[in-house]
XYZ file of N, CA, C and O in Angstrom:
668
model
N 0.841 -1.185 0.000
C 0.000 0.000 0.000
C 0.880 1.241 0.000
O 1.918 1.281 0.639
N 0.467 2.253 -0.722
C 1.233 3.501 -0.835
C 0.872 4.400 0.347
O -0.307 4.632 0.623
N 1.893 4.948 1.068
C 1.615 5.859 2.176
C 0.830 7.086 1.691
O 1.000 7.543 0.558
N -0.015 7.621 2.548
C -0.912 8.729 2.197
C -0.177 9.973 1.679
O -0.580 10.533 0.663
N 0.930 10.430 2.321
C 1.609 11.629 1.784
C 2.141 11.403 0.364
O 2.043 12.283 -0.488
N 2.677 10.206 0.103
C 3.187 9.905 -1.228
C 2.048 9.827 -2.234
O 2.165 10.311 -3.355
N 0.918 9.254 -1.816
C -0.240 9.157 -2.706
C -0.743 10.550 -3.078
O -1.091 10.813 -4.227
N -0.773 11.474 -2.107
C -1.212 12.848 -2.380
C -0.273 13.527 -3.377
O -0.728 14.217 -4.287
N 1.034 13.323 -3.192
C 2.000 13.927 -4.116
C 1.859 13.348 -5.522
O 1.929 14.070 -6.515
N 1.659 12.037 -5.623
C 1.482 11.412 -6.932
C 0.199 11.900 -7.605
O 0.179 12.148 -8.811
N -0.870 12.050 -6.824
C -2.122 12.572 -7.381
C -1.953 13.998 -7.885
O -2.467 14.368 -8.941
N -1.222 14.816 -7.130
C -0.959 16.198 -7.547
C -0.135 16.210 -8.828
O -0.431 16.963 -9.759
N 0.891 15.364 -8.868
C 1.712 15.260 -10.067
C 0.864 14.831 -11.256
O 0.954 15.406 -12.342
N 0.019 13.836 -11.053
C -0.874 13.358 -12.116
C -1.794 14.474 -12.601
O -1.936 14.693 -13.796
N -2.394 15.205 -11.662
C -3.311 16.293 -12.018
C -2.596 17.414 -12.772
O -3.120 17.965 -13.731
N -1.377 17.753 -12.334
C -0.673 18.893 -12.921
C 0.025 18.574 -14.237
O 0.140 19.440 -15.096
N 0.523 17.357 -14.386
C 1.303 17.056 -15.577
C 0.514 16.284 -16.629
O 0.551 16.622 -17.797
N -0.168 15.261 -16.219
C -0.791 14.374 -17.189
C -2.187 14.835 -17.583
O -2.489 14.994 -18.763
N -3.034 15.057 -16.631
C -4.419 15.386 -16.951
C -4.557 16.703 -17.701
O -5.533 16.927 -18.388
N -3.568 17.551 -17.597
C -3.649 18.838 -18.292
C -3.348 18.710 -19.784
O -3.285 19.688 -20.498
N -3.133 17.490 -20.238
C -2.982 17.280 -21.678
C -4.337 17.330 -22.375
O -4.421 17.527 -23.572
N -5.389 17.112 -21.615
C -6.735 17.069 -22.177
C -7.486 18.333 -21.774
O -7.463 18.736 -20.624
N -8.140 18.953 -22.726
C -8.844 20.205 -22.461
C -10.269 19.979 -21.994
O -10.808 18.883 -22.046
N -10.862 21.052 -21.504
C -12.288 21.056 -21.202
C -12.893 22.265 -21.917
O -12.188 23.113 -22.438
N -14.157 22.349 -21.950
C -14.818 23.418 -22.695
C -14.692 24.789 -22.067
O -15.077 25.783 -22.670
N -14.143 24.900 -20.854
C -14.111 26.169 -20.138
C -12.721 26.795 -20.065
O -12.528 27.757 -19.339
N -11.749 26.282 -20.816
C -10.395 26.817 -20.693
C -10.241 28.132 -21.457
O -10.872 28.354 -22.487
N -9.346 28.980 -20.932
C -9.060 30.257 -21.582
C -8.049 30.031 -22.712
O -7.516 28.936 -22.875
N -7.776 31.100 -23.440
C -6.833 30.977 -24.551
C -5.440 30.606 -24.050
O -4.766 29.757 -24.631
N -4.980 31.234 -22.968
C -3.649 30.923 -22.433
C -3.597 29.482 -21.928
O -2.577 28.798 -22.088
N -4.675 28.999 -21.327
C -4.714 27.602 -20.878
C -4.641 26.646 -22.067
O -3.994 25.608 -22.000
N -5.304 27.010 -23.153
C -5.282 26.173 -24.351
C -3.869 26.138 -24.951
O -3.387 25.092 -25.371
N -3.180 27.291 -24.977
C -1.811 27.355 -25.496
C -0.884 26.495 -24.637
O -0.076 25.715 -25.162
N -1.010 26.607 -23.333
C -0.176 25.819 -22.429
C -0.453 24.326 -22.608
O 0.460 23.506 -22.627
N -1.721 23.968 -22.765
C -2.074 22.565 -22.978
C -1.432 22.057 -24.262
O -0.883 20.954 -24.314
N -1.453 22.862 -25.311
C -0.839 22.446 -26.575
C 0.675 22.332 -26.464
O 1.290 21.468 -27.095
N 1.282 23.208 -25.671
C 2.723 23.106 -25.423
C 3.021 21.786 -24.721
O 3.974 21.083 -25.069
N 2.212 21.430 -23.733
C 2.380 20.149 -23.033
C 2.283 18.980 -24.013
O 3.091 18.062 -23.966
N 1.296 19.032 -24.872
C 1.118 17.958 -25.855
C 2.350 17.874 -26.758
O 2.847 16.777 -27.045
N 2.872 19.025 -27.179
C 4.073 19.039 -28.020
C 5.272 18.424 -27.322
O 6.038 17.665 -27.931
N 5.427 18.712 -26.032
C 6.542 18.154 -25.257
C 6.414 16.634 -25.177
O 7.391 15.904 -25.388
N 5.227 16.142 -24.880
C 5.015 14.695 -24.776
C 5.226 14.025 -26.139
O 5.849 12.956 -26.224
N 4.760 14.650 -27.202
C 4.956 14.083 -28.543
C 6.445 14.007 -28.868
O 6.922 12.993 -29.399
N 7.199 15.054 -28.556
C 8.639 15.028 -28.820
C 9.333 13.926 -28.026
O 10.204 13.227 -28.557
N 8.948 13.741 -26.766
C 9.543 12.663 -25.963
C 9.199 11.298 -26.557
O 10.042 10.395 -26.602
N 7.983 11.154 -27.039
C 7.579 9.891 -27.680
C 8.373 9.651 -28.962
O 8.778 8.516 -29.242
N 8.619 10.700 -29.728
C 9.406 10.560 -30.956
C 10.854 10.174 -30.668
O 11.445 9.357 -31.380
N 11.431 10.745 -29.611
C 12.795 10.378 -29.223
C 12.834 8.906 -28.811
O 13.764 8.169 -29.174
N 11.817 8.458 -28.074
C 11.744 7.056 -27.669
C 11.596 6.150 -28.894
O 12.267 5.116 -28.999
N 10.740 6.532 -29.824
C 10.566 5.755 -31.047
C 11.875 5.677 -31.826
O 12.249 4.612 -32.328
N 12.584 6.776 -31.906
C 13.867 6.793 -32.595
C 14.843 5.813 -31.937
O 15.563 5.089 -32.622
N 14.852 5.761 -30.620
C 15.737 4.847 -29.902
C 15.374 3.397 -30.189
O 16.256 2.558 -30.398
N 14.093 3.100 -30.190
C 13.644 1.739 -30.485
C 14.032 1.365 -31.919
O 14.531 0.257 -32.176
N 13.821 2.268 -32.855
C 14.162 1.995 -34.249
C 15.669 1.809 -34.440
O 16.096 1.004 -35.279
N 16.470 2.519 -33.661
C 17.917 2.353 -33.718
C 18.312 0.923 -33.365
O 19.093 0.283 -34.066
N 17.743 0.405 -32.284
C 18.059 -0.963 -31.859
C 17.518 -1.974 -32.873
O 18.208 -2.934 -33.231
N 16.298 -1.758 -33.344
C 15.729 -2.677 -34.335
C 16.539 -2.677 -35.634
O 16.743 -3.727 -36.251
N 17.014 -1.525 -36.051
C 17.851 -1.442 -37.251
C 19.165 -2.186 -37.071
O 19.627 -2.895 -37.984
N 19.776 -2.037 -35.919
C 21.028 -2.759 -35.643
C 20.780 -4.270 -35.638
O 21.569 -5.045 -36.189
N 19.673 -4.679 -35.032
C 19.323 -6.105 -34.995
C 19.092 -6.629 -36.419
O 19.554 -7.714 -36.772
N 18.394 -5.854 -37.251
C 18.130 -6.258 -38.634
C 19.431 -6.400 -39.422
O 19.628 -7.351 -40.174
N 20.351 -5.453 -39.246
C 21.652 -5.549 -39.907
C 22.393 -6.817 -39.480
O 22.993 -7.500 -40.308
N 22.350 -7.118 -38.190
C 22.996 -8.337 -37.693
C 22.385 -9.578 -38.326
O 23.099 -10.512 -38.699
N 21.062 -9.593 -38.439
C 20.396 -10.746 -39.053
C 20.827 -10.902 -40.511
O 21.046 -12.019 -40.977
N 20.944 -9.792 -41.223
C 21.379 -9.837 -42.612
C 22.792 -10.389 -42.724
O 23.078 -11.213 -43.588
N 23.665 -9.928 -41.854
C 25.053 -10.403 -41.875
C 25.098 -11.892 -41.549
O 25.765 -12.677 -42.231
N 24.377 -12.313 -40.517
C 24.411 -13.713 -40.095
C 23.779 -14.650 -41.118
O 24.131 -15.820 -41.187
N 22.872 -14.153 -41.929
C 22.212 -14.974 -42.937
C 23.180 -15.425 -44.030
O 23.052 -16.519 -44.578
N 24.161 -14.574 -44.364
C 25.084 -14.880 -45.447
C 26.469 -14.361 -45.061
O 27.034 -13.495 -45.721
N 27.033 -14.888 -43.967
C 28.218 -14.304 -43.353
C 29.524 -14.736 -43.998
O 29.719 -15.896 -44.322
N 30.363 -13.734 -44.155
C 31.747 -13.954 -44.525
C 32.617 -13.273 -43.483
O 32.171 -12.339 -42.817
N 33.831 -13.745 -43.305
C 34.749 -13.113 -42.359
C 36.027 -12.750 -43.094
O 36.398 -13.394 -44.086
N 36.692 -11.719 -42.604
C 37.926 -11.267 -43.237
C 38.739 -10.456 -42.242
O 38.198 -9.910 -41.276
N 40.037 -10.382 -42.502
C 40.907 -9.487 -41.746
C 40.774 -8.106 -42.375
O 40.653 -7.968 -43.592
N 40.772 -7.079 -41.541
C 40.601 -5.711 -42.034
C 41.596 -4.782 -41.353
O 42.102 -5.076 -40.268
N 41.853 -3.664 -42.012
C 42.686 -2.621 -41.429
C 41.825 -1.389 -41.205
O 41.036 -1.010 -42.076
N 41.966 -0.780 -40.036
C 41.218 0.432 -39.706
C 41.949 1.620 -40.338
O 43.107 1.889 -40.016
N 41.276 2.295 -41.256
C 41.875 3.435 -41.957
C 41.724 4.722 -41.173
O 42.620 5.566 -41.166
N 40.558 4.903 -40.542
C 40.346 6.043 -39.649
C 39.363 5.604 -38.583
O 38.450 4.826 -38.847
N 39.577 6.096 -37.383
C 38.773 5.640 -36.251
C 38.140 6.820 -35.534
O 38.758 7.870 -35.374
N 36.893 6.615 -35.135
C 36.172 7.604 -34.353
C 35.199 6.880 -33.441
O 34.958 5.685 -33.616
N 34.613 7.583 -32.490
C 33.706 6.914 -31.553
C 32.411 6.437 -32.204
O 31.807 5.468 -31.763
N 31.979 7.112 -33.275
C 30.715 6.740 -33.921
C 30.896 6.170 -35.317
O 29.993 5.551 -35.860
N 32.042 6.421 -35.925
C 32.262 5.945 -37.293
C 33.737 5.667 -37.511
O 34.586 6.502 -37.202
N 34.019 4.499 -38.043
C 35.386 4.134 -38.402
C 35.362 3.540 -39.803
O 34.471 2.763 -40.131
N 36.343 3.925 -40.614
C 36.423 3.357 -41.952
C 37.474 2.260 -41.958
O 38.503 2.357 -41.273
N 37.190 1.225 -42.745
C 38.075 0.066 -42.800
C 38.280 -0.340 -44.253
O 37.583 0.125 -45.143
N 39.225 -1.227 -44.424
C 39.453 -1.847 -45.722
C 39.701 -3.322 -45.465
O 40.455 -3.681 -44.557
N 39.037 -4.169 -46.246
C 39.263 -5.606 -46.108
C 39.210 -6.269 -47.472
O 38.674 -5.728 -48.431
N 39.822 -7.453 -47.554
C 39.874 -8.218 -48.793
C 39.100 -9.505 -48.569
O 39.343 -10.227 -47.604
N 38.184 -9.783 -49.488
C 37.381 -11.009 -49.397
C 38.207 -12.200 -49.904
O 39.246 -12.016 -50.552
N 37.752 -13.424 -49.627
C 38.495 -14.605 -50.103
C 38.671 -14.649 -51.629
O 39.634 -15.242 -52.116
N 37.771 -14.002 -52.372
C 37.937 -13.970 -53.829
C 38.807 -12.780 -54.271
O 38.784 -12.378 -55.436
N 39.567 -12.207 -53.341
C 40.575 -11.169 -53.579
C 40.017 -9.835 -54.078
O 40.659 -9.111 -54.831
N 38.819 -9.497 -53.626
C 38.227 -8.197 -53.933
C 38.375 -7.318 -52.691
O 38.043 -7.737 -51.583
N 38.894 -6.102 -52.880
C 39.101 -5.175 -51.769
C 37.867 -4.298 -51.605
O 37.351 -3.747 -52.574
N 37.401 -4.155 -50.359
C 36.228 -3.329 -50.055
C 36.582 -2.274 -49.016
O 37.320 -2.538 -48.067
N 36.025 -1.099 -49.232
C 36.047 0.000 -48.256
C 34.600 0.445 -48.096
O 34.125 1.298 -48.846
N 33.894 -0.122 -47.141
C 32.473 0.226 -46.983
C 32.292 1.731 -46.786
O 32.964 2.347 -45.959
N 31.374 2.305 -47.578
C 31.136 3.754 -47.532
C 30.714 4.242 -46.157
O 31.114 5.318 -45.722
N 29.869 3.472 -45.489
C 29.347 3.896 -44.191
C 30.213 3.442 -43.023
O 29.862 3.652 -41.873
N 31.331 2.815 -43.311
C 32.215 2.361 -42.259
C 31.779 1.021 -41.710
O 31.038 0.271 -42.345
N 32.221 0.735 -40.516
C 31.967 -0.550 -39.880
C 30.977 -0.357 -38.728
O 30.989 0.682 -38.064
N 30.109 -1.339 -38.521
C 29.166 -1.274 -37.401
C 29.903 -1.551 -36.086
O 30.840 -2.353 -36.056
N 29.461 -0.918 -35.008
C 30.010 -1.095 -33.657
C 31.503 -0.751 -33.615
O 32.339 -1.578 -33.273
N 31.855 0.507 -33.950
C 33.269 0.883 -34.111
C 33.996 1.297 -32.833
O 35.138 1.728 -32.911
N 33.372 1.180 -31.679
C 34.015 1.674 -30.455
C 35.338 0.958 -30.195
O 35.519 -0.207 -30.543
N 36.256 1.681 -29.598
C 37.566 1.188 -29.173
C 38.474 0.765 -30.328
O 39.376 -0.049 -30.144
N 38.227 1.289 -31.517
C 39.129 1.030 -32.641
C 40.099 2.191 -32.772
O 39.779 3.323 -32.427
N 41.287 1.907 -33.270
C 42.293 2.941 -33.505
C 42.828 2.805 -34.917
O 42.925 1.697 -35.453
N 43.189 3.926 -35.498
C 43.732 3.932 -36.853
C 44.958 3.010 -36.921
O 45.818 3.052 -36.047
N 44.985 2.170 -37.955
C 46.104 1.253 -38.159
C 45.902 -0.127 -37.541
O 46.697 -1.031 -37.800
N 44.879 -0.293 -36.726
C 44.631 -1.607 -36.109
C 44.273 -2.637 -37.170
O 43.680 -2.310 -38.191
N 44.644 -3.879 -36.901
C 44.212 -5.004 -37.723
C 43.140 -5.725 -36.916
O 43.368 -6.122 -35.766
N 41.960 -5.869 -37.509
C 40.836 -6.497 -36.820
C 40.205 -7.538 -37.741
O 40.504 -7.588 -38.940
N 39.356 -8.350 -37.167
C 38.553 -9.263 -37.965
C 37.134 -8.712 -38.047
O 36.618 -8.160 -37.071
N 36.538 -8.845 -39.231
C 35.189 -8.351 -39.448
C 34.309 -9.470 -39.987
O 34.798 -10.458 -40.551
N 33.026 -9.294 -39.790
C 32.005 -10.177 -40.366
C 31.184 -9.314 -41.303
O 30.826 -8.188 -40.955
N 30.895 -9.832 -42.486
C 30.178 -9.034 -43.471
C 29.146 -9.895 -44.192
O 29.200 -11.128 -44.162
N 28.212 -9.230 -44.823
C 27.201 -9.900 -45.643
C 27.828 -10.138 -47.015
O 28.159 -9.186 -47.718
N 28.001 -11.397 -47.391
C 28.658 -11.708 -48.677
C 27.881 -11.155 -49.872
O 28.470 -10.849 -50.888
N 26.560 -11.014 -49.725
C 25.780 -10.462 -50.836
C 25.810 -8.931 -50.853
O 25.443 -8.312 -51.845
N 26.249 -8.325 -49.756
C 26.359 -6.865 -49.656
C 27.556 -6.535 -48.759
O 27.389 -6.246 -47.576
N 28.778 -6.570 -49.306
C 29.977 -6.369 -48.479
C 30.090 -4.984 -47.845
O 30.974 -4.761 -47.029
N 29.206 -4.059 -48.207
C 29.204 -2.762 -47.528
C 28.586 -2.866 -46.133
O 28.720 -1.952 -45.327
N 27.901 -3.955 -45.844
C 27.308 -4.194 -44.524
C 28.280 -5.066 -43.739
O 28.372 -6.274 -43.942
N 29.038 -4.425 -42.848
C 30.130 -5.102 -42.155
C 30.171 -4.659 -40.700
O 29.879 -3.516 -40.375
N 30.504 -5.597 -39.824
C 30.621 -5.295 -38.391
C 31.912 -5.884 -37.857
O 32.486 -6.819 -38.432
N 32.369 -5.354 -36.728
C 33.528 -5.901 -36.051
C 33.136 -7.287 -35.531
O 32.037 -7.480 -35.003
N 34.036 -8.236 -35.699
C 33.745 -9.613 -35.296
C 33.418 -9.687 -33.804
O 34.023 -9.008 -32.984
N 32.428 -10.512 -33.488
C 31.967 -10.771 -32.110
C 31.283 -9.572 -31.458
O 31.171 -9.511 -30.239
N 30.829 -8.627 -32.244
C 30.023 -7.520 -31.729
C 28.656 -7.600 -32.385
O 28.540 -8.018 -33.531
N 27.619 -7.169 -31.645
C 26.270 -7.262 -32.210
C 25.384 -6.147 -31.682
O 25.848 -5.245 -30.994
N 24.096 -6.251 -31.994
C 23.132 -5.194 -31.678
C 22.977 -4.941 -30.189
O 22.484 -3.888 -29.799
N 23.375 -5.877 -29.357
C 23.250 -5.634 -27.912
C 24.068 -4.412 -27.490
O 23.751 -3.765 -26.489
N 25.087 -4.058 -28.261
C 25.878 -2.861 -27.959
C 25.102 -1.574 -28.213
O 25.487 -0.514 -27.737
N 24.015 -1.650 -28.967
C 23.214 -0.462 -29.264
C 22.148 -0.196 -28.205
O 21.575 0.891 -28.167
N 21.877 -1.166 -27.338
C 20.782 -1.030 -26.377
C 21.058 0.078 -25.358
O 20.194 0.931 -25.108
N 22.231 0.093 -24.773
C 22.529 1.085 -23.729
C 22.536 2.509 -24.284
O 21.889 3.395 -23.714
N 23.227 2.787 -25.411
C 23.152 4.155 -25.937
C 21.733 4.568 -26.318
O 21.300 5.692 -26.022
N 20.990 3.679 -26.952
C 19.616 4.007 -27.354
C 18.736 4.213 -26.125
O 17.925 5.144 -26.075
N 18.881 3.349 -25.134
C 18.112 3.511 -23.900
C 18.460 4.802 -23.182
O 17.580 5.477 -22.638
N 19.728 5.163 -23.203
C 20.159 6.415 -22.576
C 19.518 7.613 -23.249
O 19.100 8.563 -22.576
N 19.454 7.577 -24.569
C 18.828 8.671 -25.308
C 17.361 8.801 -24.918
O 16.856 9.903 -24.676
N 16.665 7.669 -24.825
C 15.244 7.701 -24.450
C 15.065 8.232 -23.029
O 14.182 9.068 -22.783
N 15.891 7.775 -22.110
C 15.771 8.228 -20.714
C 16.044 9.729 -20.611
O 15.296 10.464 -19.951
N 17.094 10.193 -21.270
C 17.405 11.630 -21.235
C 16.270 12.429 -21.877
O 15.894 13.501 -21.378
N 15.705 11.901 -22.965
C 14.571 12.582 -23.597
C 13.408 12.757 -22.638
O 12.797 13.830 -22.568
N 13.087 11.699 -21.883
C 11.978 11.798 -20.929
C 12.334 12.667 -19.725
O 11.467 13.355 -19.172
N 13.597 12.676 -19.313
C 13.999 13.573 -18.224
C 13.859 15.031 -18.646
O 13.350 15.862 -17.887
N 14.299 15.344 -19.861
C 14.150 16.708 -20.377
C 12.672 17.067 -20.493
O 12.251 18.165 -20.116
N 11.866 16.118 -20.980
C 10.419 16.366 -21.088
C 9.815 16.624 -19.713
O 8.976 17.518 -19.553
N 10.243 15.868 -18.711
C 9.735 16.080 -17.355
C 10.077 17.452 -16.820
O 9.234 18.132 -16.222
N 11.323 17.878 -17.061
C 11.735 19.216 -16.620
C 10.913 20.284 -17.349
O 10.422 21.239 -16.732
N 10.755 20.125 -18.655
C 9.981 21.105 -19.422
C 8.516 21.133 -18.972
O 7.919 22.220 -18.863
N 7.935 19.970 -18.696
C 6.556 19.939 -18.195
C 6.457 20.622 -16.834
O 5.477 21.319 -16.543
N 7.485 20.447 -16.003
C 7.511 21.138 -14.712
C 7.584 22.649 -14.877
O 6.894 23.399 -14.181
N 8.407 23.102 -15.820
C 8.517 24.548 -16.091
C 7.191 25.085 -16.599
O 6.742 26.168 -16.177
N 6.541 24.339 -17.487
C 5.240 24.775 -18.008
C 4.225 24.864 -16.866
O 3.410 25.794 -16.817
N 4.291 23.928 -15.935
C 3.384 23.964 -14.778
C 3.634 25.211 -13.947
O 2.689 25.876 -13.512
N 4.901 25.567 -13.715
C 5.217 26.785 -12.961
C 4.726 28.028 -13.681
O 4.176 28.940 -13.054
N 4.912 28.065 -14.999
C 4.438 29.212 -15.785
C 2.912 29.307 -15.685
O 2.349 30.398 -15.506
N 2.263 28.173 -15.765
C 0.803 28.161 -15.698
C 0.320 28.672 -14.329
O -0.656 29.423 -14.243
N 1.005 28.287 -13.264
C 0.614 28.781 -11.926
C 0.793 30.289 -11.825
O -0.012 30.966 -11.196
N 1.865 30.831 -12.413
C 2.089 32.272 -12.354
C 1.038 33.043 -13.127
O 0.685 34.162 -12.772
N 0.563 32.437 -14.225
C -0.448 33.093 -15.032
C -1.810 33.090 -14.336
O -2.707 33.850 -14.709
N -1.966 32.211 -13.390
C -3.218 32.210 -12.640
C -3.957 30.988 -12.854
O -4.942 30.540 -12.890
C-alpha cells in the first residue's frame, strides 16, 4: 500500500502534468496554449523514444542480414572515431572493399589496427567488427530515451510553474 503523503503527491503530479494534456470546454486561450505546449513536449519525448527503439531494431536487422550470409575477413582500420570508423578488407575472392558507411560497432578502434570483421557476402558494404552485435546499441539508445523523458519532465515542470504564475 502507498503511504498517504506519497499518494497525495502522486495525485498532484498526475493532475498537474498528465491530466492537463486534455482540455475542457471552459479553458481560456492561455490555458489552451499551455495545454498544446504540453502535448508538443510529450509528442517530442515519444518521438525520441521511437527513434531509440528503431535504432536498436535497425542494428538487430543488420545483424540478421550479416548472419544470414556471413563472410569473415581481416581488415585494417583506416580512420577511427567513436561513432564511425572506416576500414578496408579483402574477401576470399581477392576483392578489396572499403564500406562507404564504415563498420558497425566501431568503439575502441584505432587507426592502423588489424581487426577481424564479419560481413554480408551479398552486400559487403554491410560489415561489423567480429563478435560484436546489436546488444551494444541497447545502452546508448536507452540512454537517449531516458534523457529525452527527463528533459520532457523538466519542461513539463517549467510549463506547470508558468501556468501557476499566469493564474
